Amino acid sequence: MDLPKFYSPTEVEDKIYEQWEASGYFNPDKLKLSEDAPVFSLMMPPPNVTGVLHLGHALENTIMDSEIRYQRMRGKRTLLLPGTDHAAVATQARVEKELINSGKYKNPRQELGREKLLEIIREYSENSKATILKQIRKMGTSCDWGRLAYTFDEPREKAVNEMFVRMYNDGLIYRGYRVVNWSVKGQSTLSDDELEYKEQAGKLYTFKYSADFPIPIATTRPETKLGDTAVAVNPDDPRYEQYIGVEFEVEVGAKKPLQIKIIADDAVDPAFGTGALGVTPAHSQIDFEMKEKHGLELIPVINQYGRMTEEAGPEYAGLKVLEAREKFVNYLKENNLLIKEEEITQNVGTSDRFGDVVEVVPMLQWFVNVNKKIPGRGTSLKDLMKEVFTTGLNGDEKQKIKITPERFEKSYFNWIDNLRDWCISRQIWWGHRIPVYYRKLGSQKAKGRRQNEIQNSKTWNLKIYGQETFENLKNGTKKIETRAGKPKGSEKYWGDFKAGDVVEFYLADAATDTKIARVEPIKKVITKVTHFQTLEEMFANYKMADITTSKTIEEEKSWWQKIPGLYKRIEQYGIWAFELEETKNSGIALTFFRHTQTNSNKNGITMGRTDMSINNEGSKQAEEIAEKIKNKHFDLIFCSPLKRARETAEILFGKNNLKIDERLTEIDFGQLTGKSWSEADEYREAGFPGGESYSDVARRVNDFLAEIFDKYPGKRIAIVSHSNIWKVLENIINDQPLNINFLKQHAQLGPIEFNLSEIKYVGDKPPKGEGWEQDPDTLDTWFSSGLWTFSTLGWPEQTADLKKFHPTTWMQMGYEILFFWMARMILMSSYALRELPFREVYIHGILRDKSGKKFSKSAGNGIDPLEMCAKYGTDALRMSLISGVAPGNDAKFYEDKVVGFRNFANKIWNIGRFIQMAKQDVGAGLAPARATARVAPTTLADRWIMSRLNNVIKEVTGDFDNYRFSLAAEKLYEFAWHELADWYVEIAKKQGDDNTYQLLTNIYLDTLKLLHPFMPFITETIFQSFEADKMLMIEKWPGVDEKKINAQTEQDFKVLQDLVTAIRSWRKEKNIEPKEILKVQIAGGGNLVTEQKEVIDYLCRTEIESVEELAEFNLEVDEMKIRIMI
RNA sequence: GGGUUUGUAGCUCAGUUGGUUAGAGCGCCUCGUUUACACCGAGGAGGUCACAGGUUCGAGACCUGUCAAACCCACCA
């Protein structure tokens, strides 16, 4: 077969790819290998279905395919599994933008609704996906198309749901009211990692809240100051020391006067601004953490639409943030409160997807707790994420990930150390729906008659028993912003309410539990959700009737203050007391310790209790709580041995999970005294007839607590006992203080969630029965990509693939998604499978244009890889992407580089063409000779090229094994062009015999094999023109023949090369006709000159003669003296 | 503020654990079309390896410092 003069890639590439695909060898199961052949598996980083492939993808495809092809030729059972990513936010943002740009829609979400918009996004993504898959083929990527996966297809959905449920059951996923990053434009949360900080000019205002407020503060966001609840100063700052702990009431125009407490916190930098920080817990991450630590109130003044809330005051409510800022600054100026106004540059968090400034607002969202200990494992997710690089997963040295280049380990750790809980819920629609279902309490059928105007808000239906309460709600005398409930006795429901939610109250008949039809329901919008942090706050917000006491506020207060130990601590750490149902005499208390860990590693502790009663059948509510907290929030559950406590605890936690402890035996007043607790004063100090004294019980419980916290450090412990034990605990705290520091160290509780306003079900599919609605939110896209290494293999099913290919052998990615993706894959895999996601990871840099700028659409410097393929061939593109780049470094890409490798491809092509023509001339067949005798190296040139080849095989193999792709490519380039073509082929022309050409054929075919991983198309094409019945892709990787490597031979040949170059150079300098044959005498050349005379003469157009000695000479090379005669 | 990377020929970059005379591609200069290849060949010019110290028999590489550039994280309230 005659090869054309130039290699034309476009003519062969598609054909060759089809041939590969048809062969089935992309599929590891079809490779002809022994059963025990080593496995090499690699999951393709799935490209986003947001558009088409760019050069970065081309680079990734080149790297992974080169590696895969190398490993396949090494005889591994090789799997490269292809896939795409639905890229939740990115895709929806892109499609929405296009819809808006088309002019047809202003607000696609509102105008189209969920289903229609999803349909459009789906169509868009399917088109994009089809294009991408085509492009991956075009790049020559040898992946197993039979195993194609998509992060948003059914098997992956199953994996996502399963993972969510597992993590939820382990208490690692929780729903919490915390500050999140909120894109007003995108109407969705964003994770910390999705923020992009941009420098912006801004103003730093220094002001005082009021004329007599002693501490000025500085801010760039004056409008948020309407929600301030504290001023934080550094504890060591002498200027403010005197004020620490003091509380001020200031009137700044907010709905209520601000209660500003001066707190001390190490996070405050005394040198910045005034050295005092106005704390706005609702609109700053750090301030929120201070709130947790210091028990501050949280007042949201900005809502999800970027407008001021009612809390901000009547003057401000409804204003946009910037308008409010102006107004507030004016207010400050008018009242002489503004001290300074400076121009500064600041970093503002923005969303690159939606293109707006991100607001920090408090919201109820789903989070992954990275610090909580995984039940039964003693490690947190964060620990796992570290383990894989330090001690090895599960402490197994062998279970470590190797990262190339190593330096990325450092930045990974740096990132882990700053890791906060991961907000995983998104309000966009394109993504995996959160597998949680709710059924509203009260009327199951009641759906909001009219759709709420407010997006993402919920309508709650709540039954009210009691005309009076209903009326109070109606005329606003009952506060519903803090809680919603039905005061039948003291039953109260705590809700997952968000500001903006609508509550519809129905009056119901207590006896029949049915709605009273003639009374119209009332609707209220929730404006604020508050968690009580102090007793003061609780008293201020609770009606006394809502607390199970007959005392007045003043009485209650003075009673609490009589117990300074407890009072002080509650003041300091806050209290959560959720009363779920009436505490009757026989109420059962669940006491829990909540450990709050903040970024600055200060510990706070919150104590609280949940009282609940059970009736004979076991209370419905207990069952609901059971659903919620069964095995989820506590590592250990201790229970009183008495029947009622046990029964409740069994419902809540299951029989087998309880540790019954005698020391939790409560005092049964009824039995002992025949009186109720409130009447039992007389026994408090004196002791009970026939039983322990009060302080005996206190001591017993105290000992018990000390013991269990000692014995189970770091465990989350629940105590179920008769509610009187709570009184005992109070006594302990009062009389012989419970060691709070001790608790700080030992009681480690994750956030605890009591969400009882609706019944929640977490699972793949909703339970049977009517009225179940799925959570409208979707999951962060990285939640599904985190499962990629195993969801692609059929997890959660224990498939054969999973067994065979996981942990995957290798992974490659750009450093820009190290945190997004690698961290999450490690988290998911080590948590759910207790396996590494991959054994090794190779980090590459990003591509930039010639002037060092990132490629981007907006910069208009994009280069379409397919255009490059069409123009110069895929092989040339691949070579240009992989060479000249150090691992992990950024690389500049420019077209001239591709041109160079196109030329190289043509060089390779023409060597093959020459061999074929030459062989035809001497009448030899094209196929390589098998018998080694016929291809034995005979001449110096033969021995040299064999030595060089084997050296190159050795080095290139080593480079591949250490992921030095660039070096391998450059060495092959050098060898093929400047050794094989420039020297050996030239000499072969002179040698001209059958043996030479056979030898040349073998060397050439080996070179093709070595080049195949980088340049699969051209090498396959030529190879098959030599060996029609074979396929290069599955040929064996050339082995090194050490015996052929000979330093002396290489040295000798180097002398020959130097001699030839010297003569040519001399001829050039003297301007001698190239064709003229020169007579040359050489002294000291020995065998080299005599034996290589013909070769030298041929290469230099000379007639050389070896002489003994030369008195005069023109040149010296090595030890030779050379005289050239004209 | 913490961290990482980079600084080598006109340009773009290699240079693996310290080891002969520091390399490649492009560009530049000179010459050449004898059929493998002008998408080529031959020859050539061009570098104080950012700077200053140090370790070493020996440093582009290792250490310290300085200067310059890029990036990541935290963040200034």
Tab-separated table of N, CA and C (backbone and C1' of nucleotides) in Angstrom, chain A residues 5-6 197 218-220 269 272 277 346-347 407 410 418 884 886 892 894 902-903 906-907 910 913-914 964 970 977-978 986 989 1068, chain B residues 2 4-6 11-16 25-26 30-32 36-44 70-77:
chain	number	residue	atom	x	y	z
A	5	LYS	N	1.911	11.494	0.236
A	5	LYS	CA	3.080	12.286	0.623
A	5	LYS	C	2.881	13.003	1.973
A	6	PHE	N	1.668	13.424	2.202
A	6	PHE	CA	1.384	14.086	3.484
A	6	PHE	C	0.368	13.276	4.259
A	197	TYR	N	-14.414	36.283	45.254
A	197	TYR	CA	-14.218	37.590	45.873
A	197	TYR	C	-13.675	38.577	44.857
A	218	ALA	N	-16.779	50.809	63.174
A	218	ALA	CA	-16.583	51.068	61.745
A	218	ALA	C	-17.299	49.991	60.955
A	219	THR	N	-17.791	50.370	59.793
A	219	THR	CA	-18.478	49.392	58.959
A	219	THR	C	-18.479	49.828	57.498
A	220	THR	N	-18.580	48.843	56.620
A	220	THR	CA	-18.794	49.168	55.203
A	220	THR	C	-20.245	48.897	54.833
A	269	ASP	N	-9.785	42.450	65.904
A	269	ASP	CA	-8.454	43.004	65.753
A	269	ASP	C	-8.457	44.427	66.320
A	272	PHE	N	-7.648	47.378	63.916
A	272	PHE	CA	-8.424	47.781	62.743
A	272	PHE	C	-9.574	48.705	63.128
A	277	LEU	N	-16.130	46.052	66.939
A	277	LEU	CA	-16.865	45.514	65.805
A	277	LEU	C	-18.347	45.435	66.134
A	346	GLN	N	-12.415	46.984	49.059
A	346	GLN	CA	-12.750	45.810	49.865
A	346	GLN	C	-13.060	44.631	48.940
A	347	ASN	N	-12.963	43.458	49.526
A	347	ASN	CA	-13.302	42.253	48.783
A	347	ASN	C	-14.759	41.894	49.017
A	407	ARG	N	2.910	19.000	46.297
A	407	ARG	CA	2.657	20.272	46.983
A	407	ARG	C	1.184	20.578	47.182
A	410	LYS	N	-0.589	20.369	50.625
A	410	LYS	CA	-0.566	21.492	51.563
A	410	LYS	C	-1.792	22.362	51.441
A	418	ASN	N	-10.038	25.168	57.314
A	418	ASN	CA	-10.991	26.278	57.339
A	418	ASN	C	-12.401	25.846	56.956
A	884	GLY	N	5.890	20.362	26.976
A	884	GLY	CA	6.291	21.688	27.419
A	884	GLY	C	5.572	22.154	28.666
A	886	ALA	N	5.179	21.438	32.911
A	886	ALA	CA	5.563	20.699	34.112
A	886	ALA	C	4.285	20.354	34.876
A	892	LYS	N	0.782	27.794	28.590
A	892	LYS	CA	0.227	28.690	27.578
A	892	LYS	C	0.021	27.912	26.292
A	894	TYR	N	-0.810	28.103	22.216
A	894	TYR	CA	-0.882	28.967	21.038
A	894	TYR	C	-0.766	28.089	19.792
A	902	ARG	N	2.126	19.216	14.143
A	902	ARG	CA	1.593	18.741	12.866
A	902	ARG	C	2.782	18.343	11.982
A	903	ASN	N	3.810	19.194	12.006
A	903	ASN	CA	4.999	18.885	11.221
A	903	ASN	C	5.660	17.600	11.699
A	906	ASN	N	3.848	14.677	10.453
A	906	ASN	CA	4.195	14.428	9.055
A	906	ASN	C	5.568	13.769	8.929
A	907	LYS	N	6.441	14.131	9.839
A	907	LYS	CA	7.766	13.513	9.849
A	907	LYS	C	7.625	12.013	10.109
A	910	ASN	N	6.350	10.282	7.138
A	910	ASN	CA	7.277	10.126	6.015
A	910	ASN	C	8.391	9.139	6.289
A	913	ARG	N	6.795	6.143	5.265
A	913	ARG	CA	6.692	6.136	3.802
A	913	ARG	C	8.040	5.750	3.181
A	914	PHE	N	9.094	6.314	3.735
A	914	PHE	CA	10.434	5.986	3.223
A	914	PHE	C	10.717	4.492	3.384
A	964	ARG	N	5.362	11.840	34.084
A	964	ARG	CA	6.078	12.945	33.448
A	964	ARG	C	5.780	12.904	31.949
A	970	GLU	N	8.554	14.727	24.842
A	970	GLU	CA	9.696	15.423	24.260
A	970	GLU	C	10.826	14.479	23.901
A	977	TRP	N	12.721	12.233	15.543
A	977	TRP	CA	13.113	13.186	14.508
A	977	TRP	C	14.633	13.296	14.389
A	978	HIS	N	15.288	13.571	15.488
A	978	HIS	CA	16.695	13.962	15.404
A	978	HIS	C	17.670	12.819	15.565
A	986	GLU	N	19.226	8.356	7.335
A	986	GLU	CA	20.208	8.810	6.348
A	986	GLU	C	21.275	7.746	6.115
A	989	LYS	N	20.143	4.685	4.204
A	989	LYS	CA	20.145	4.837	2.746
A	989	LYS	C	21.465	4.349	2.163
A	1068	LYS	N	30.688	24.914	5.122
A	1068	LYS	CA	29.762	26.039	5.066
A	1068	LYS	C	30.493	27.371	5.272
B	2	G	P	1.886	36.441	57.383
B	2	G	O5'	1.043	35.131	57.095
B	2	G	C5'	0.732	34.214	58.145
B	2	G	C4'	0.020	33.006	57.582
B	2	G	C3'	0.728	32.307	56.428
B	2	G	O3'	1.764	31.452	56.847
B	2	G	C1'	-1.531	32.642	55.848
B	4	U	P	4.202	27.500	51.533
B	4	U	O5'	3.669	27.330	50.049
B	4	U	C5'	2.947	26.160	49.671
B	4	U	C4'	2.411	26.310	48.280
B	4	U	C3'	3.443	26.649	47.222
B	4	U	O3'	4.213	25.529	46.823
B	4	U	C1'	1.555	28.023	46.918
B	5	U	P	5.687	25.800	46.333
B	5	U	O5'	5.436	26.430	44.884
B	5	U	C5'	4.745	25.679	43.894
B	5	U	C4'	4.396	26.565	42.737
B	5	U	C3'	5.575	27.216	42.035
B	5	U	O3'	6.219	26.320	41.152
B	5	U	C1'	3.879	28.824	42.371
B	6	U	P	7.766	26.494	40.943
B	6	U	O5'	7.794	27.784	40.022
B	6	U	C5'	7.216	27.742	38.723
B	6	U	C4'	7.165	29.128	38.141
B	6	U	C3'	8.495	29.842	38.011
B	6	U	O3'	9.222	29.388	36.885
B	6	U	C1'	6.907	31.339	38.890
B	11	C	P	11.815	37.744	25.520
B	11	C	O5'	10.694	36.925	24.740
B	11	C	C5'	9.541	37.590	24.239
B	11	C	C4'	8.643	36.580	23.570
B	11	C	C3'	8.238	35.401	24.452
B	11	C	O3'	7.102	35.712	25.227
B	11	C	C1'	9.031	34.590	22.375
B	12	U	P	6.918	35.025	26.670
B	12	U	O5'	6.626	33.504	26.261
B	12	U	C5'	5.385	33.154	25.647
B	12	U	C4'	5.321	31.665	25.452
B	12	U	C3'	5.678	30.829	26.672
B	12	U	O3'	4.595	30.735	27.572
B	12	U	C1'	6.776	29.952	24.775
B	13	C	P	4.884	30.512	29.115
B	13	C	O5'	6.171	29.586	29.086
B	13	C	C5'	6.327	28.547	30.010
B	13	C	C4'	6.856	27.328	29.292
B	13	C	C3'	7.725	26.418	30.147
B	13	C	O3'	6.900	25.572	30.938
B	13	C	C1'	8.762	26.739	28.046
B	14	A	P	7.464	24.930	32.223
B	14	A	O5'	8.112	23.624	31.594
B	14	A	C5'	9.488	23.400	31.726
B	14	A	C4'	9.849	22.162	30.982
B	14	A	C3'	10.851	21.292	31.724
B	14	A	O3'	10.195	20.357	32.553
B	14	A	C1'	11.699	21.804	29.597
B	15	G	P	10.497	20.314	34.087
B	15	G	O5'	12.059	20.057	34.108
B	15	G	C5'	12.599	18.856	33.547
B	15	G	C4'	14.085	18.982	33.402
B	15	G	C3'	14.843	19.362	34.673
B	15	G	O3'	15.048	18.241	35.510
B	15	G	C1'	15.595	20.705	32.900
B	16	U	P	15.435	18.445	36.979
B	16	U	O5'	14.920	17.150	37.733
B	16	U	C5'	13.719	17.232	38.534
B	16	U	C4'	13.213	15.828	38.829
B	16	U	C3'	14.245	14.852	39.392
B	16	U	O3'	14.219	14.828	40.818
B	16	U	C1'	13.141	13.880	37.540
B	25	G	P	14.441	21.985	18.238
B	25	G	O5'	12.994	22.623	18.328
B	25	G	C5'	11.827	21.807	18.177
B	25	G	C4'	10.607	22.645	18.393
B	25	G	C3'	10.548	23.923	17.560
B	25	G	O3'	10.033	23.668	16.270
B	25	G	C1'	10.076	24.442	19.807
B	26	C	P	10.579	24.451	15.077
B	26	C	O5'	9.972	25.902	15.313
B	26	C	C5'	8.563	26.105	15.254
B	26	C	C4'	8.214	27.470	15.768
B	26	C	C3'	8.909	28.631	15.079
B	26	C	O3'	8.285	28.974	13.855
B	26	C	C1'	9.016	28.938	17.413
B	30	U	P	20.070	36.056	5.370
B	30	U	O5'	21.168	34.911	5.206
B	30	U	C5'	22.555	35.244	5.142
B	30	U	C4'	23.361	33.990	4.971
B	30	U	C3'	22.902	33.071	3.841
B	30	U	O3'	23.368	33.509	2.581
B	30	U	C1'	23.303	31.795	5.779
B	31	C	P	22.461	33.196	1.307
B	31	C	O5'	22.661	31.623	1.168
B	31	C	C5'	23.931	31.112	0.780
B	31	C	C4'	23.966	29.626	0.937
B	31	C	C3'	22.956	28.834	0.115
B	31	C	O3'	23.340	28.748	-1.252
B	31	C	C1'	23.042	27.951	2.286
B	32	G	P	22.177	28.662	-2.331
B	32	G	O5'	21.624	27.198	-2.062
B	32	G	C5'	22.456	26.086	-2.356
B	32	G	C4'	21.831	24.829	-1.833
B	32	G	C3'	20.534	24.402	-2.491
B	32	G	O3'	20.779	23.802	-3.736
B	32	G	C1'	20.394	24.097	-0.152
B	36	A	P	14.254	9.795	-1.277
B	36	A	O5'	12.768	10.135	-0.797
B	36	A	C5'	11.796	9.124	-0.676
B	36	A	C4'	10.713	9.521	0.287
B	36	A	C3'	10.562	11.013	0.544
B	36	A	O3'	9.666	11.581	-0.402
B	36	A	C1'	10.694	9.854	2.619
B	37	C	P	9.737	13.076	-0.797
B	37	C	O5'	9.370	13.833	0.536
B	37	C	C5'	8.009	13.972	0.936
B	37	C	C4'	7.960	14.597	2.295
B	37	C	C3'	8.561	15.993	2.396
B	37	C	O3'	7.624	16.974	2.001
B	37	C	C1'	9.324	14.652	4.197
B	38	A	P	7.967	18.021	0.936
B	38	A	O5'	8.568	19.273	1.721
B	38	A	C5'	7.962	19.718	2.939
B	38	A	C4'	8.210	21.199	3.119
B	38	A	C3'	7.542	22.089	2.087
B	38	A	O3'	7.075	23.280	2.725
B	38	A	C1'	9.857	22.482	2.080
B	39	C	P	5.552	23.337	3.222
B	39	C	O5'	5.674	22.596	4.620
B	39	C	C5'	6.136	23.247	5.802
B	39	C	C4'	6.072	22.257	6.943
B	39	C	C3'	6.917	21.009	6.701
B	39	C	O3'	7.456	20.568	7.942
B	39	C	C1'	4.638	20.417	6.964
B	40	C	P	8.813	21.036	8.407
B	40	C	O5'	9.853	20.336	7.422
B	40	C	C5'	9.858	18.930	7.250
B	40	C	C4'	10.953	18.544	6.301
B	40	C	C3'	12.356	18.893	6.751
B	40	C	O3'	12.852	17.975	7.695
B	40	C	C1'	12.096	19.521	4.495
B	41	G	P	13.857	18.455	8.751
B	41	G	O5'	15.170	18.523	7.855
B	41	G	C5'	15.657	17.331	7.261
B	41	G	C4'	16.852	17.643	6.413
B	41	G	C3'	17.966	18.393	7.104
B	41	G	O3'	18.761	17.544	7.905
B	41	G	C1'	17.559	19.370	5.004
B	42	A	P	19.448	18.112	9.175
B	42	A	O5'	20.608	18.955	8.502
B	42	A	C5'	21.658	18.290	7.812
B	42	A	C4'	22.636	19.308	7.312
B	42	A	C3'	23.141	20.284	8.361
B	42	A	O3'	24.156	19.729	9.161
B	42	A	C1'	22.517	21.463	6.417
B	43	G	P	24.214	20.138	10.685
B	43	G	O5'	24.761	21.627	10.543
B	43	G	C5'	26.089	21.827	10.082
B	43	G	C4'	26.323	23.277	9.784
B	43	G	C3'	26.193	24.226	10.965
B	43	G	O3'	27.315	24.201	11.804
B	43	G	C1'	25.095	25.136	9.090
B	44	G	P	27.150	24.474	13.346
B	44	G	O5'	26.701	26.004	13.398
B	44	G	C5'	27.640	27.011	13.030
B	44	G	C4'	26.963	28.354	12.934
B	44	G	C3'	26.482	28.972	14.228
B	44	G	O3'	27.561	29.503	14.978
B	44	G	C1'	24.901	29.348	12.501
B	70	A	P	0.412	40.308	38.794
B	70	A	O5'	0.053	38.748	38.773
B	70	A	C5'	-0.196	38.092	37.537
B	70	A	C4'	-0.262	36.612	37.758
B	70	A	C3'	-1.323	36.146	38.747
B	70	A	O3'	-2.616	36.107	38.174
B	70	A	C1'	0.708	35.051	39.203
B	71	C	P	-3.888	36.449	39.084
B	71	C	O5'	-4.024	35.105	39.938
B	71	C	C5'	-4.380	33.892	39.295
B	71	C	C4'	-4.092	32.727	40.198
B	71	C	C3'	-4.911	32.651	41.475
B	71	C	O3'	-6.217	32.170	41.238
B	71	C	C1'	-2.664	32.171	41.963
B	72	C	P	-7.413	32.653	42.190
B	72	C	O5'	-7.217	31.725	43.468
B	72	C	C5'	-7.323	30.303	43.339
B	72	C	C4'	-6.903	29.647	44.629
B	72	C	C3'	-7.614	30.132	45.880
B	72	C	O3'	-8.889	29.549	46.016
B	72	C	C1'	-5.305	30.025	46.310
B	73	C	P	-10.061	30.375	46.716
B	73	C	O5'	-9.620	30.331	48.243
B	73	C	C5'	-9.597	29.104	48.954
B	73	C	C4'	-8.967	29.277	50.306
B	73	C	C3'	-9.601	30.318	51.206
B	73	C	O3'	-10.786	29.839	51.816
B	73	C	C1'	-7.273	30.566	51.283
B	74	A	P	-11.934	30.912	52.181
B	74	A	O5'	-11.242	31.757	53.332
B	74	A	C5'	-11.063	31.172	54.616
B	74	A	C4'	-10.318	32.118	55.501
B	74	A	C3'	-10.975	33.472	55.712
B	74	A	O3'	-12.014	33.419	56.669
B	74	A	C1'	-8.708	33.796	55.212
B	75	C	P	-13.351	34.199	56.365
B	75	C	O5'	-12.884	35.718	56.372
B	75	C	C5'	-12.502	36.328	57.588
B	75	C	C4'	-11.646	37.530	57.317
B	75	C	C3'	-12.391	38.773	56.869
B	75	C	O3'	-12.998	39.442	57.951
B	75	C	C1'	-10.483	38.495	55.524
B	76	C	P	-14.279	40.276	57.643
B	76	C	O5'	-13.625	41.661	57.261
B	76	C	C5'	-13.042	42.453	58.258
B	76	C	C4'	-12.884	43.836	57.729
B	76	C	C3'	-12.958	43.852	56.206
B	76	C	O3'	-13.977	44.641	55.695
B	76	C	C1'	-10.821	44.681	57.020
B	77	A	P	-14.447	45.697	55.234
B	77	A	O5'	-15.490	45.350	56.351
B	77	A	C5'	-15.817	46.303	57.271
B	77	A	C4'	-16.552	45.600	58.360
B	77	A	C3'	-16.980	46.575	59.429
B	77	A	O3'	-18.218	47.174	59.051
B	77	A	C1'	-15.931	44.706	60.408
